[in-house]
CSV table of C-alpha atoms and ligand atoms in Angstrom, one decimal:
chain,number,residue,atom,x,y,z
A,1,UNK,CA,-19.3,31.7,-6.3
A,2,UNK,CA,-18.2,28.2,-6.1
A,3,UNK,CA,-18.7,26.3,-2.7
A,4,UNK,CA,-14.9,25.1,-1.8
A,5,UNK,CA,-16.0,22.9,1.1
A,6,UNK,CA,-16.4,20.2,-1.8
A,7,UNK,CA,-15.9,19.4,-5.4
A,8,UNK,CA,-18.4,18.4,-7.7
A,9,UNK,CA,-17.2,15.6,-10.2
A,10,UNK,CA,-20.3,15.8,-11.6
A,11,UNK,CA,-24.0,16.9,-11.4
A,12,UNK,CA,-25.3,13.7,-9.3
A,13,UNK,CA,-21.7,13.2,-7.1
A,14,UNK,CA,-19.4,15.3,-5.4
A,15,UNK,CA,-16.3,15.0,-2.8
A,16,UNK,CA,-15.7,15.5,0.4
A,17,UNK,CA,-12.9,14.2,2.0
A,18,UNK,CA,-9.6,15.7,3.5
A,19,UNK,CA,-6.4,15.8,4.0
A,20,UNK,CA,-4.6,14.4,6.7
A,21,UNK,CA,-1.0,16.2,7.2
A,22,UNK,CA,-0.8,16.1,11.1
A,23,UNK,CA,-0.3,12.5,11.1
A,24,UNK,CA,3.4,11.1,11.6
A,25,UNK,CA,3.0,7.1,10.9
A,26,UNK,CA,-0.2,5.7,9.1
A,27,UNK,CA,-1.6,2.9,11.1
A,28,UNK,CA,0.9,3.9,13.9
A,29,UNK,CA,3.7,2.3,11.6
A,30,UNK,CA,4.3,3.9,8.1
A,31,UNK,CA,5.6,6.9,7.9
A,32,UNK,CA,4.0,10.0,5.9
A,33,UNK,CA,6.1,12.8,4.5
A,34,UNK,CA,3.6,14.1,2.2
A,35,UNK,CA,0.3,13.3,4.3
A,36,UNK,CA,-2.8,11.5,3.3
A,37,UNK,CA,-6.3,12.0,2.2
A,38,UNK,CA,-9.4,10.2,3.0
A,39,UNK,CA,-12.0,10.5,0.4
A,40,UNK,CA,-15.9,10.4,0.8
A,41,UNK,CA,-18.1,11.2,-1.3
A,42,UNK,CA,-21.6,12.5,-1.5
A,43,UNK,CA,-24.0,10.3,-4.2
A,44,UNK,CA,-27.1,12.4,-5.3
A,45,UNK,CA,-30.1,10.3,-6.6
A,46,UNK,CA,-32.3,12.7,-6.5
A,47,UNK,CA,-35.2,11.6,-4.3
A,48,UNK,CA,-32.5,9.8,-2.1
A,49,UNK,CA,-29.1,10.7,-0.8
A,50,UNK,CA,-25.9,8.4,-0.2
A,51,UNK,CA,-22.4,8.9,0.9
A,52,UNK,CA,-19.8,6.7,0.4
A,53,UNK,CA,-16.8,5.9,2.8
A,54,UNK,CA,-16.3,8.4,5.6
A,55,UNK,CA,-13.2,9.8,7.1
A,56,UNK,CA,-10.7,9.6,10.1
A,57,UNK,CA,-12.5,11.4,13.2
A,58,UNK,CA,-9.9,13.6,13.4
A,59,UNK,CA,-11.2,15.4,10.8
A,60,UNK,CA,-14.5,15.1,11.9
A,61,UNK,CA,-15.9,19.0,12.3
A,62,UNK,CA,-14.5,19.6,8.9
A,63,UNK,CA,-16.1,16.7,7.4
A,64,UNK,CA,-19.7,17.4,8.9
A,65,UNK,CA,-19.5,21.1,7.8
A,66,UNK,CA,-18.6,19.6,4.0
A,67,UNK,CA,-21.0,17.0,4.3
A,68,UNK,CA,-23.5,19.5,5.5
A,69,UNK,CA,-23.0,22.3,2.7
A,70,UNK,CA,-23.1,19.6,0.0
A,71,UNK,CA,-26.5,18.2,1.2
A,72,UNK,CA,-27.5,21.9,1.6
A,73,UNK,CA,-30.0,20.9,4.0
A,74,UNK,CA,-31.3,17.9,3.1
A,75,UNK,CA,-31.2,14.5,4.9
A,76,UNK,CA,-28.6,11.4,4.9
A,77,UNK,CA,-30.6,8.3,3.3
A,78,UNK,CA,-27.8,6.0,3.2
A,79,UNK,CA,-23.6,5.5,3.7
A,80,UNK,CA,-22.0,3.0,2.2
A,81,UNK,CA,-19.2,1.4,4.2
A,82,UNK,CA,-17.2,-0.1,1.6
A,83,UNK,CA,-14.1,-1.3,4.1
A,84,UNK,CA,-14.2,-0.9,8.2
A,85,UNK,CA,-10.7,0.4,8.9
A,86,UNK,CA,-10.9,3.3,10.9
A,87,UNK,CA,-9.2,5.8,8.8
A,88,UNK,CA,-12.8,5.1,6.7
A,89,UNK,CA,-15.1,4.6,9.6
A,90,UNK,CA,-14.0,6.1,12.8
A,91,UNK,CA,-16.5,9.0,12.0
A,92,UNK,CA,-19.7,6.8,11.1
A,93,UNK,CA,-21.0,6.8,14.6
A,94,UNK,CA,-21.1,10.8,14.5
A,95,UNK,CA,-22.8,10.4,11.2
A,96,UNK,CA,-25.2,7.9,12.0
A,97,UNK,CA,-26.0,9.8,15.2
A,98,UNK,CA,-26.5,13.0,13.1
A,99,UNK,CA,-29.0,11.1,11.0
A,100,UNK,CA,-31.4,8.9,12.8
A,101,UNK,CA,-32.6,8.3,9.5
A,102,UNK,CA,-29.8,7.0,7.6
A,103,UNK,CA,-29.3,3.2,7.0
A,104,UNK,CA,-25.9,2.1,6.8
A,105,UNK,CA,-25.2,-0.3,3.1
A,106,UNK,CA,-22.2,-2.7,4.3
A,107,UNK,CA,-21.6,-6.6,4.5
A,108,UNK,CA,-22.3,-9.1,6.9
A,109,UNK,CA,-18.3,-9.6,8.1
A,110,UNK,CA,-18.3,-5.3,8.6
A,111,UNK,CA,-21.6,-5.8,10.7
A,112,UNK,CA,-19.6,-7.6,13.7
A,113,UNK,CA,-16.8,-5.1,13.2
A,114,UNK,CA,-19.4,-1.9,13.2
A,115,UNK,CA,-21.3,-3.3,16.4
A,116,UNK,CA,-17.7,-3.6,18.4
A,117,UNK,CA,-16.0,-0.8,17.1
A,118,UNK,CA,-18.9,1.8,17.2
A,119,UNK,CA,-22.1,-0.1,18.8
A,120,UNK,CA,-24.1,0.6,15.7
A,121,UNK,CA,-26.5,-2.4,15.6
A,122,UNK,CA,-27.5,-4.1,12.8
A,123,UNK,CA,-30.9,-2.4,13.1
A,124,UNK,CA,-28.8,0.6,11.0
A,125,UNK,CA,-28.0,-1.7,8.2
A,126,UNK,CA,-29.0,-2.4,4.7
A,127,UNK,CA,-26.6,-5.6,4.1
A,128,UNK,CA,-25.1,-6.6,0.7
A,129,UNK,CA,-23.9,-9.4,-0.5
A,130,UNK,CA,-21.4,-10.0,-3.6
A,131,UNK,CA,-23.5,-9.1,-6.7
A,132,UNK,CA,-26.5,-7.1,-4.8
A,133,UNK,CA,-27.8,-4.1,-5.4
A,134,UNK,CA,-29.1,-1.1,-3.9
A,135,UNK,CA,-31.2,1.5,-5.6
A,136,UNK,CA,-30.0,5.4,-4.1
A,137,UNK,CA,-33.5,7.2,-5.5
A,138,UNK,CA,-33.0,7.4,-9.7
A,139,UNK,CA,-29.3,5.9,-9.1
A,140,UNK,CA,-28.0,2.1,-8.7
A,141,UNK,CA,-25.2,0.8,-7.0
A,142,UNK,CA,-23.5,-3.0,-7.1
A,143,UNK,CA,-21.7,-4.5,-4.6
A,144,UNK,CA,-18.6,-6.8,-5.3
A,145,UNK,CA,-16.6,-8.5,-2.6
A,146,UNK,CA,-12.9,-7.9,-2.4
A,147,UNK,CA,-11.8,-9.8,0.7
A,148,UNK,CA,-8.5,-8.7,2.1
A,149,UNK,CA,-8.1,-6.1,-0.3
A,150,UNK,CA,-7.2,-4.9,2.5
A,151,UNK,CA,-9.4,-6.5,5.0
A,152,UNK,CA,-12.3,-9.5,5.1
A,153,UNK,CA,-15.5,-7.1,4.5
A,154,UNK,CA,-13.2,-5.4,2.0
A,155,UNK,CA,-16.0,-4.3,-0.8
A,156,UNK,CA,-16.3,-2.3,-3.9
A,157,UNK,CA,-19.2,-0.5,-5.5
A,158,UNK,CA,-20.1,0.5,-8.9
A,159,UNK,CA,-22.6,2.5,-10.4
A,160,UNK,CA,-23.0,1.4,-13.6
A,161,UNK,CA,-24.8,4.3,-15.4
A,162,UNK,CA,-21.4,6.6,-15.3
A,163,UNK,CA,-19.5,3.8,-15.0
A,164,UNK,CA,-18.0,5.0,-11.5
A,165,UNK,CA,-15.6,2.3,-9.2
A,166,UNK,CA,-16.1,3.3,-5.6
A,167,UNK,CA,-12.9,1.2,-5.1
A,168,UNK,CA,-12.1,1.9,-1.4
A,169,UNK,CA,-8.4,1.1,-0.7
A,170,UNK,CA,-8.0,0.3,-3.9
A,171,UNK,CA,-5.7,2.0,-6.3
A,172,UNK,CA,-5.1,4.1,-3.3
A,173,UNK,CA,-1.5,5.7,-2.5
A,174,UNK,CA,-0.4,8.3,0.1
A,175,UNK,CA,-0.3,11.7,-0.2
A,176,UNK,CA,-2.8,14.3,0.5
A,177,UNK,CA,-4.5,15.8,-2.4
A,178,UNK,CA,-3.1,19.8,-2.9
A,179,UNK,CA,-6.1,21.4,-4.1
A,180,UNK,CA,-6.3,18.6,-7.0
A,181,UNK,CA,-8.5,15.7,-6.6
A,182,UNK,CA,-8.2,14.5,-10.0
A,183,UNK,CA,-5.1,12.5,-11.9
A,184,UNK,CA,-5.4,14.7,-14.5
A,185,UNK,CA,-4.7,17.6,-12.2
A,186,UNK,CA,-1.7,16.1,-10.7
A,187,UNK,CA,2.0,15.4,-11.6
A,188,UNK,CA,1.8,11.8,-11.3
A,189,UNK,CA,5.1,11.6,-10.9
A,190,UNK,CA,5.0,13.1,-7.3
A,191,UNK,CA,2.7,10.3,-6.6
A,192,UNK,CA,3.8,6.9,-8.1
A,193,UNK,CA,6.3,5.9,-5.4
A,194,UNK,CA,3.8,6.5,-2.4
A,195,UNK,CA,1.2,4.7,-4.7
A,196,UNK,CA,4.0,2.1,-4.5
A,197,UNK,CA,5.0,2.2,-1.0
A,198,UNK,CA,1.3,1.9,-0.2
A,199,UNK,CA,0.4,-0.7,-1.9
A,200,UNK,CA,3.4,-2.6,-0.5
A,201,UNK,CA,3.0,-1.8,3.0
A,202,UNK,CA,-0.6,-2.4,3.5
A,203,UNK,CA,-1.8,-4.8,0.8
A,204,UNK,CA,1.2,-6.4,-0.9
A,205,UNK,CA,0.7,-9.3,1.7
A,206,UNK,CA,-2.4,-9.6,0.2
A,207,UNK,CA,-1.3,-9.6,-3.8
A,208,UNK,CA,-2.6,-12.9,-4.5
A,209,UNK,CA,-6.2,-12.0,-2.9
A,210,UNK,CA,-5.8,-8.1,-5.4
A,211,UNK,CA,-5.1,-9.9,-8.6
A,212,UNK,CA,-8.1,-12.0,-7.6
A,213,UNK,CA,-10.1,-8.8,-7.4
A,214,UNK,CA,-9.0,-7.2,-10.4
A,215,UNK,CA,-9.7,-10.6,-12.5
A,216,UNK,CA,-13.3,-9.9,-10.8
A,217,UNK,CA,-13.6,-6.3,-12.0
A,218,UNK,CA,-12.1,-6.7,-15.2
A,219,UNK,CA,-15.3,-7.4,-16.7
A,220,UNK,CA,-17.1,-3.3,-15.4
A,221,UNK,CA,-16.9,-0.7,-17.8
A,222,UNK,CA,-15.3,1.6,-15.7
A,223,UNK,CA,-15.1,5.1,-16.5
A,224,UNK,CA,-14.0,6.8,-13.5
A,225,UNK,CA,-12.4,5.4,-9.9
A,226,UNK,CA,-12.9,6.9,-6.8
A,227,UNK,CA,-10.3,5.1,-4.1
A,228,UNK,CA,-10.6,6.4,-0.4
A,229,UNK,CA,-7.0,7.4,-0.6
A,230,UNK,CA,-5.2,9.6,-3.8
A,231,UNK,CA,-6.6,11.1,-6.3
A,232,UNK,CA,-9.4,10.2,-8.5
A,233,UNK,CA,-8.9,8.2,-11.4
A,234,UNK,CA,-10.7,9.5,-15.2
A,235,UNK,CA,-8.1,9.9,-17.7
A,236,UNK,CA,-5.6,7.4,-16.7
A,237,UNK,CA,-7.2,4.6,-15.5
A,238,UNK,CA,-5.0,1.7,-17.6
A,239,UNK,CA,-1.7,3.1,-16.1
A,240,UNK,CA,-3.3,2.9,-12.3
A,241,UNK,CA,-4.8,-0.6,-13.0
A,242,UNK,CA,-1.5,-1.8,-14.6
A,243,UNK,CA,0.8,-0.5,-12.2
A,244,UNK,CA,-1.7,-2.4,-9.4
A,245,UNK,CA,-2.0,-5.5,-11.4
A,246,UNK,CA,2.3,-5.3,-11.8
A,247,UNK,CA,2.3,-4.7,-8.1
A,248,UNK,CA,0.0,-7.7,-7.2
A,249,UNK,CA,1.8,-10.0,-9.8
A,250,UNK,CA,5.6,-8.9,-8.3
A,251,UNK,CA,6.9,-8.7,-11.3
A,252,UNK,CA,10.3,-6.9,-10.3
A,253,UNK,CA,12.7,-4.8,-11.7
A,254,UNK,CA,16.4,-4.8,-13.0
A,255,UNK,CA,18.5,-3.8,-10.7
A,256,UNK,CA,19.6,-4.7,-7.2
A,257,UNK,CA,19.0,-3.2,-4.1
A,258,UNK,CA,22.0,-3.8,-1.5
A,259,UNK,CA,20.7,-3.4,2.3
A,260,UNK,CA,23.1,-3.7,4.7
A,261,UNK,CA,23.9,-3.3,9.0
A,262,UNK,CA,26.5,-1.8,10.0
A,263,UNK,CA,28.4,-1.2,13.8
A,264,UNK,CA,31.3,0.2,12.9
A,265,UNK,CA,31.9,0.5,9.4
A,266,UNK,CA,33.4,-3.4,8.6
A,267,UNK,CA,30.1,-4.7,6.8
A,268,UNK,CA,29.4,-1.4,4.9
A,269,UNK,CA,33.0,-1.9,3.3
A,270,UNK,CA,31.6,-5.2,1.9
A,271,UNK,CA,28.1,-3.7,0.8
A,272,UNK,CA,30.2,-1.0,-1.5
A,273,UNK,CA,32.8,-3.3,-2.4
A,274,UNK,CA,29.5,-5.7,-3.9
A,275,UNK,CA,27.8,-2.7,-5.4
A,276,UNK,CA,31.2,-1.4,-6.9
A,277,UNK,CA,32.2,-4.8,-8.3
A,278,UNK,CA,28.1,-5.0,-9.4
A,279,UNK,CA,29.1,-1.6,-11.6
A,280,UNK,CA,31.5,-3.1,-13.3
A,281,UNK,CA,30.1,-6.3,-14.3
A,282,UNK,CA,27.2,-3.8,-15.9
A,283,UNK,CA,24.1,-3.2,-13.3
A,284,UNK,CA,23.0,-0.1,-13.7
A,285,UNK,CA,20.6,0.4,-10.9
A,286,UNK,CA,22.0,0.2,-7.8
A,287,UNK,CA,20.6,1.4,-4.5
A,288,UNK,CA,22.3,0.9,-1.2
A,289,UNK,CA,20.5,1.2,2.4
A,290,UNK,CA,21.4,1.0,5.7
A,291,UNK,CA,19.1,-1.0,7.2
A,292,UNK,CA,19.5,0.8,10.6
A,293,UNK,CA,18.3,4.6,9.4
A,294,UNK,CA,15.7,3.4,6.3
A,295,UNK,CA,12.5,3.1,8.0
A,296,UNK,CA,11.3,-0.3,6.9
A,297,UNK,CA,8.1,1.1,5.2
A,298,UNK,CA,10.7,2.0,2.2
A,299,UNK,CA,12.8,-1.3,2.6
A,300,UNK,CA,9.4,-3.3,1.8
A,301,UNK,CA,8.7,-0.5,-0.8
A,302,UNK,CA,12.2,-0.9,-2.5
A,303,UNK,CA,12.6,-4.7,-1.7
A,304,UNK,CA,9.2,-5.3,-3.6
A,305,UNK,CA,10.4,-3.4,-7.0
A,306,UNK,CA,14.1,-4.8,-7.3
A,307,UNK,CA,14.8,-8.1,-8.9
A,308,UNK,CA,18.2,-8.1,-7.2
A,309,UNK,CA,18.5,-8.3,-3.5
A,310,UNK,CA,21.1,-8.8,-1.4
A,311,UNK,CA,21.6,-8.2,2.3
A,312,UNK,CA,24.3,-8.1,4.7
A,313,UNK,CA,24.7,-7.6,8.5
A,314,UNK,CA,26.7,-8.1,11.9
A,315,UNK,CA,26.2,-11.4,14.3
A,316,UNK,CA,24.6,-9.6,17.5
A,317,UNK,CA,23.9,-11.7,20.5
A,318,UNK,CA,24.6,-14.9,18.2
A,319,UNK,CA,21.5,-13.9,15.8
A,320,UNK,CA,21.1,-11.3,12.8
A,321,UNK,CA,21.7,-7.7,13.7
A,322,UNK,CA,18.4,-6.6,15.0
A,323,UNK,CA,17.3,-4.2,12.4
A,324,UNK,CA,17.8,-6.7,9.9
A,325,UNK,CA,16.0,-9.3,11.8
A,326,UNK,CA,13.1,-6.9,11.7
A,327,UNK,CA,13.4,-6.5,7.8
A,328,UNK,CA,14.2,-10.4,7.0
A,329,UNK,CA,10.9,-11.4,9.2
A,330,UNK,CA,8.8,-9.1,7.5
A,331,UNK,CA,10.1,-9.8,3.9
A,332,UNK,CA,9.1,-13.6,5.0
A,333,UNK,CA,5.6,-12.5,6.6
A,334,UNK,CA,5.2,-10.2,3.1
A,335,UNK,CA,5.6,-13.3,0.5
A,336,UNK,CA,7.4,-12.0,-1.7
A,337,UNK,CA,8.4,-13.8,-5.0
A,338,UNK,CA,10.4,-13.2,-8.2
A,339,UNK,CA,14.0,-12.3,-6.3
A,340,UNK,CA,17.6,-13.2,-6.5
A,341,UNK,CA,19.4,-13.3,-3.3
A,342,UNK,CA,22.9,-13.3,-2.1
A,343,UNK,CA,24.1,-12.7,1.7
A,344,UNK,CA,27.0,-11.5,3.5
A,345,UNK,CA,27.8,-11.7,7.5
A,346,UNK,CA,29.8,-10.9,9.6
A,347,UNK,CA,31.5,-11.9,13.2
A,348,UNK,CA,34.3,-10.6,15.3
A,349,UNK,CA,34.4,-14.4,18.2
A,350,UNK,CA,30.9,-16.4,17.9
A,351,UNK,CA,29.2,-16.3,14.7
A,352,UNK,CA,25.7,-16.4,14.3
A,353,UNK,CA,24.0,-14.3,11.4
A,354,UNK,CA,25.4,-16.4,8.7
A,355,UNK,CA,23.2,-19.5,10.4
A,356,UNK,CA,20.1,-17.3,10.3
A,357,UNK,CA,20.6,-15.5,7.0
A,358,UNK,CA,21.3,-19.1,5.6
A,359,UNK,CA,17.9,-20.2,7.1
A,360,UNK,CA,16.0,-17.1,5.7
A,361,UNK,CA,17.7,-17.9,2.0
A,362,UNK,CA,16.3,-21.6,2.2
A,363,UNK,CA,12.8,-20.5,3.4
A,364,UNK,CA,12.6,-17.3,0.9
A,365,UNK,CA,12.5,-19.6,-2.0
A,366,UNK,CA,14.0,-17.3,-4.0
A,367,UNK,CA,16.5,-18.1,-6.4
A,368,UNK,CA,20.0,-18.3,-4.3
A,369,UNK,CA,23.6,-16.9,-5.4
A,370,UNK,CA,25.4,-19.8,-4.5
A,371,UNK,CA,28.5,-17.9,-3.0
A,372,UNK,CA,27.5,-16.6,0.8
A,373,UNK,CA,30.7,-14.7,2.7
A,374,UNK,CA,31.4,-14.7,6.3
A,375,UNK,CA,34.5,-12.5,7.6
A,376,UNK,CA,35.8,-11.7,10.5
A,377,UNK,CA,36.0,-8.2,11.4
A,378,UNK,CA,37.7,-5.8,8.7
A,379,UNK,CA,37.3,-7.8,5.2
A,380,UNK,CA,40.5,-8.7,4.1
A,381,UNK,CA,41.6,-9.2,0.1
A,382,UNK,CA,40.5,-12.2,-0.1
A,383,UNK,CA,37.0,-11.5,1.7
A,384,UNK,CA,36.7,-8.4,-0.9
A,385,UNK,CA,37.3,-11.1,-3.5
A,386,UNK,CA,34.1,-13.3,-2.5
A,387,UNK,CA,32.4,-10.0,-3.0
A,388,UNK,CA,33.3,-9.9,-6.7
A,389,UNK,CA,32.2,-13.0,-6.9
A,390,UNK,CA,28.7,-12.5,-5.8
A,391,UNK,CA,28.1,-9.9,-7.5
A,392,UNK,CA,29.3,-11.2,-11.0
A,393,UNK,CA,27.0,-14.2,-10.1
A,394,UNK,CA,24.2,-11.7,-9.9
A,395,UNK,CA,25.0,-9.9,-12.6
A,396,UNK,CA,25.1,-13.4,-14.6
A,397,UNK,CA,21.7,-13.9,-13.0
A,398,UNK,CA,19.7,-10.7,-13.6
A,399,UNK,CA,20.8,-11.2,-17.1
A,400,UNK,CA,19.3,-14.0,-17.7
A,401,UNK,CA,15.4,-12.0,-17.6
A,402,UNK,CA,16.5,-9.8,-19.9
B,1,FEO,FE1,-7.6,3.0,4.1
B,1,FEO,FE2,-7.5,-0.3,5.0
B,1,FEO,O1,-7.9,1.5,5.1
């Protein structure tokens, strides 16, 4: 009878990570509706022993009792710490500490890291540097830097024999893994936009750093990718690299995504009156949010994949409407490129947001609609007019990249 406690991908490797469905916000900030896994797994070279990436300590009993049953009562030789955040690491102490034996493969930025988080001295540790490699008994691996994909240590490891990518956070998504760890085994479907809302919220910062990475491992005849999040890439492995390389270049999508504050109802008439007009001058994909009930994890997500964006909120306390203060600061912080914008305020004595959303436009450097409204209170004819406007000038200007 097969052992479920993990799942062999083949003879010489197996997995054992879990699922994580108890947690509300990833990284106390993101949500996650459909959970998320961790992934380790357990490298067998025969005369040696290796696991790769460990798990969130929550999970910790579970993990030991799968780590346990696939070493069947053998030792730990090494584990690979690939990347330090504690959703990979937070159970390395109870590993180390549950083999005095085991040396610990990792970096010499992750050494600092391990010594504050955990205390594990560097006495534990086999360090790599970009290029090295380590022998696990009959089995090699080779370590590549990835720095900030997601963090400074970030690294990868390859094992070049079956052409495997340990790719830690890489080509990760959320979602736990429902009995299938491979993409082959899974609607992909179900996955793609929490692949896309992952990327965004933890690495897109980082794009320019990712496509530096991937130019790096373009040259590895990979056959198989194991991420420490999502499922395990063997049959699709263009589409998952493709959509990461898309991801990291921001090469955005027709369409326009209208997000918009609202009090009382005034600045959501002008949001529908700009995505009505937008529908007549031909845009076919439209999506409207209200920027106070979308968590921001899915405003990144969404803001990162539409070409069109526009956004439109009160004056509050002579500034942007809070919510979308939040949202504007981030989309500065994220760096993102390749958008049309257009704005719309609004005021009932003191302005304010149209100041601020004027100054976000400049710094964005994306390109500008040149019409921006303003309106007191309820939008009158002539407000709903200038709303026409804009979005005929960004239907004329999506057009133009088709
Ligand atoms: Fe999954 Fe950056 O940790």
């Amino acid at each position: 009878m097969a052992n479920t406690r993990f799942v062999k991908i083949h003879d010489q490797l197996h997995y054992i990570g879990v699922n994580d469905r108890y947690t509300h916000l990833f990284e106390a900030m993101w949500p996650l509706p459909d959970g998320i896994s961790y992934n380790s797994y357990l490298l067998d070279g025969g005369s040696e022993t290796c696991l790769i990436d460990c798990v969130k300590i929550d999970s910790i009993i579970e993990f030991m009792e799968k780590l346990r049953s696939v070493l069947g009562g053998r030792g730990l030789d090494y584990v690979v710490v690939n990347h330090m955040e504690p959703d990979h690491t937070s159970s390395l102490k109870a590993v180390v500490e549950s083999f005095p034996g085991c040396k610990v493969i990792t970096n010499s930025k992750a050494v600092k890291m391990m010594e504050n988080f955990y205390g594990i001295g560097e006495d534990r540790v086999v360090l790599v540097g970009d290029g090295d490699t380590v022998k696990i008994g009959e089995r090699e691996l080779t370590f590549y830097s990835t720095p900030m994909v997601h963090w400074p240590e970030s690294m990868v490891c390859f094992e070049e024999a079956t052409g495997t990518l340990f790719s830690q956070d890489a080509f990760g998504g959320y979602g736990t893994l429902d009995g299938a760890i491979f993409d082959d085994q899974i609607e992909w479907d179900k996955y793609r936009d929490e692949t896309v809302r992952y990327y965004t919220n933890i690495v897109g910062k980082y794009s320019v750093q990712v496509t530096r990475a991937l130019k790096k491992l373009e040259g590895l005849d990979i056959k198989m990718i194991c991420p420490d999040h999502g499922p395990i890439w063997r049959e699709n492995i263009e589409p998952i690299v493709k959509l990461y390389s898309d991801l990291s270049e921001q090469k955005t999508e027709d369409g326009v995504l209208i997000v918009y504050g609202s009090m009382y109802g005034n600045t959501e008439m002008m949001a529908e009156a700009i995505a009505r007009a937008l529908t007549e001058e031909g845009v076919r994909n439209i999506r409207i949010r209200d920027v106070s009930k979308t968590h921001l994890s899915y405003l990144i997500s969404e803001t990162w994949n539409y070409r069109g964006i526009i956004l439109g909120c009160p004056t509050y306390n002579v500034d942007l409407f809070p919510p979308m203060r939040t949202l504007v600061e981030t989309l500065k912080k994220q760096k993102m490129k390749n958008h049309i914008l257009g704005t719309f305020t609004n005021y009932s004595w003191g302005g304010g947001a149209e100041k601020q959303m004027a100054a976000f436009a400049e710094e964005s450097k994306w390109e500008v609609l040149p019409t921006t409204i303003d309106v007191m209170g309820a939008p009158e004819d002539e407000d709903l007019e200038k709303c026409r406007q804009m979005a005929k000038e960004m239907a004329e200007a999506l057009a133009k990249y088709r």
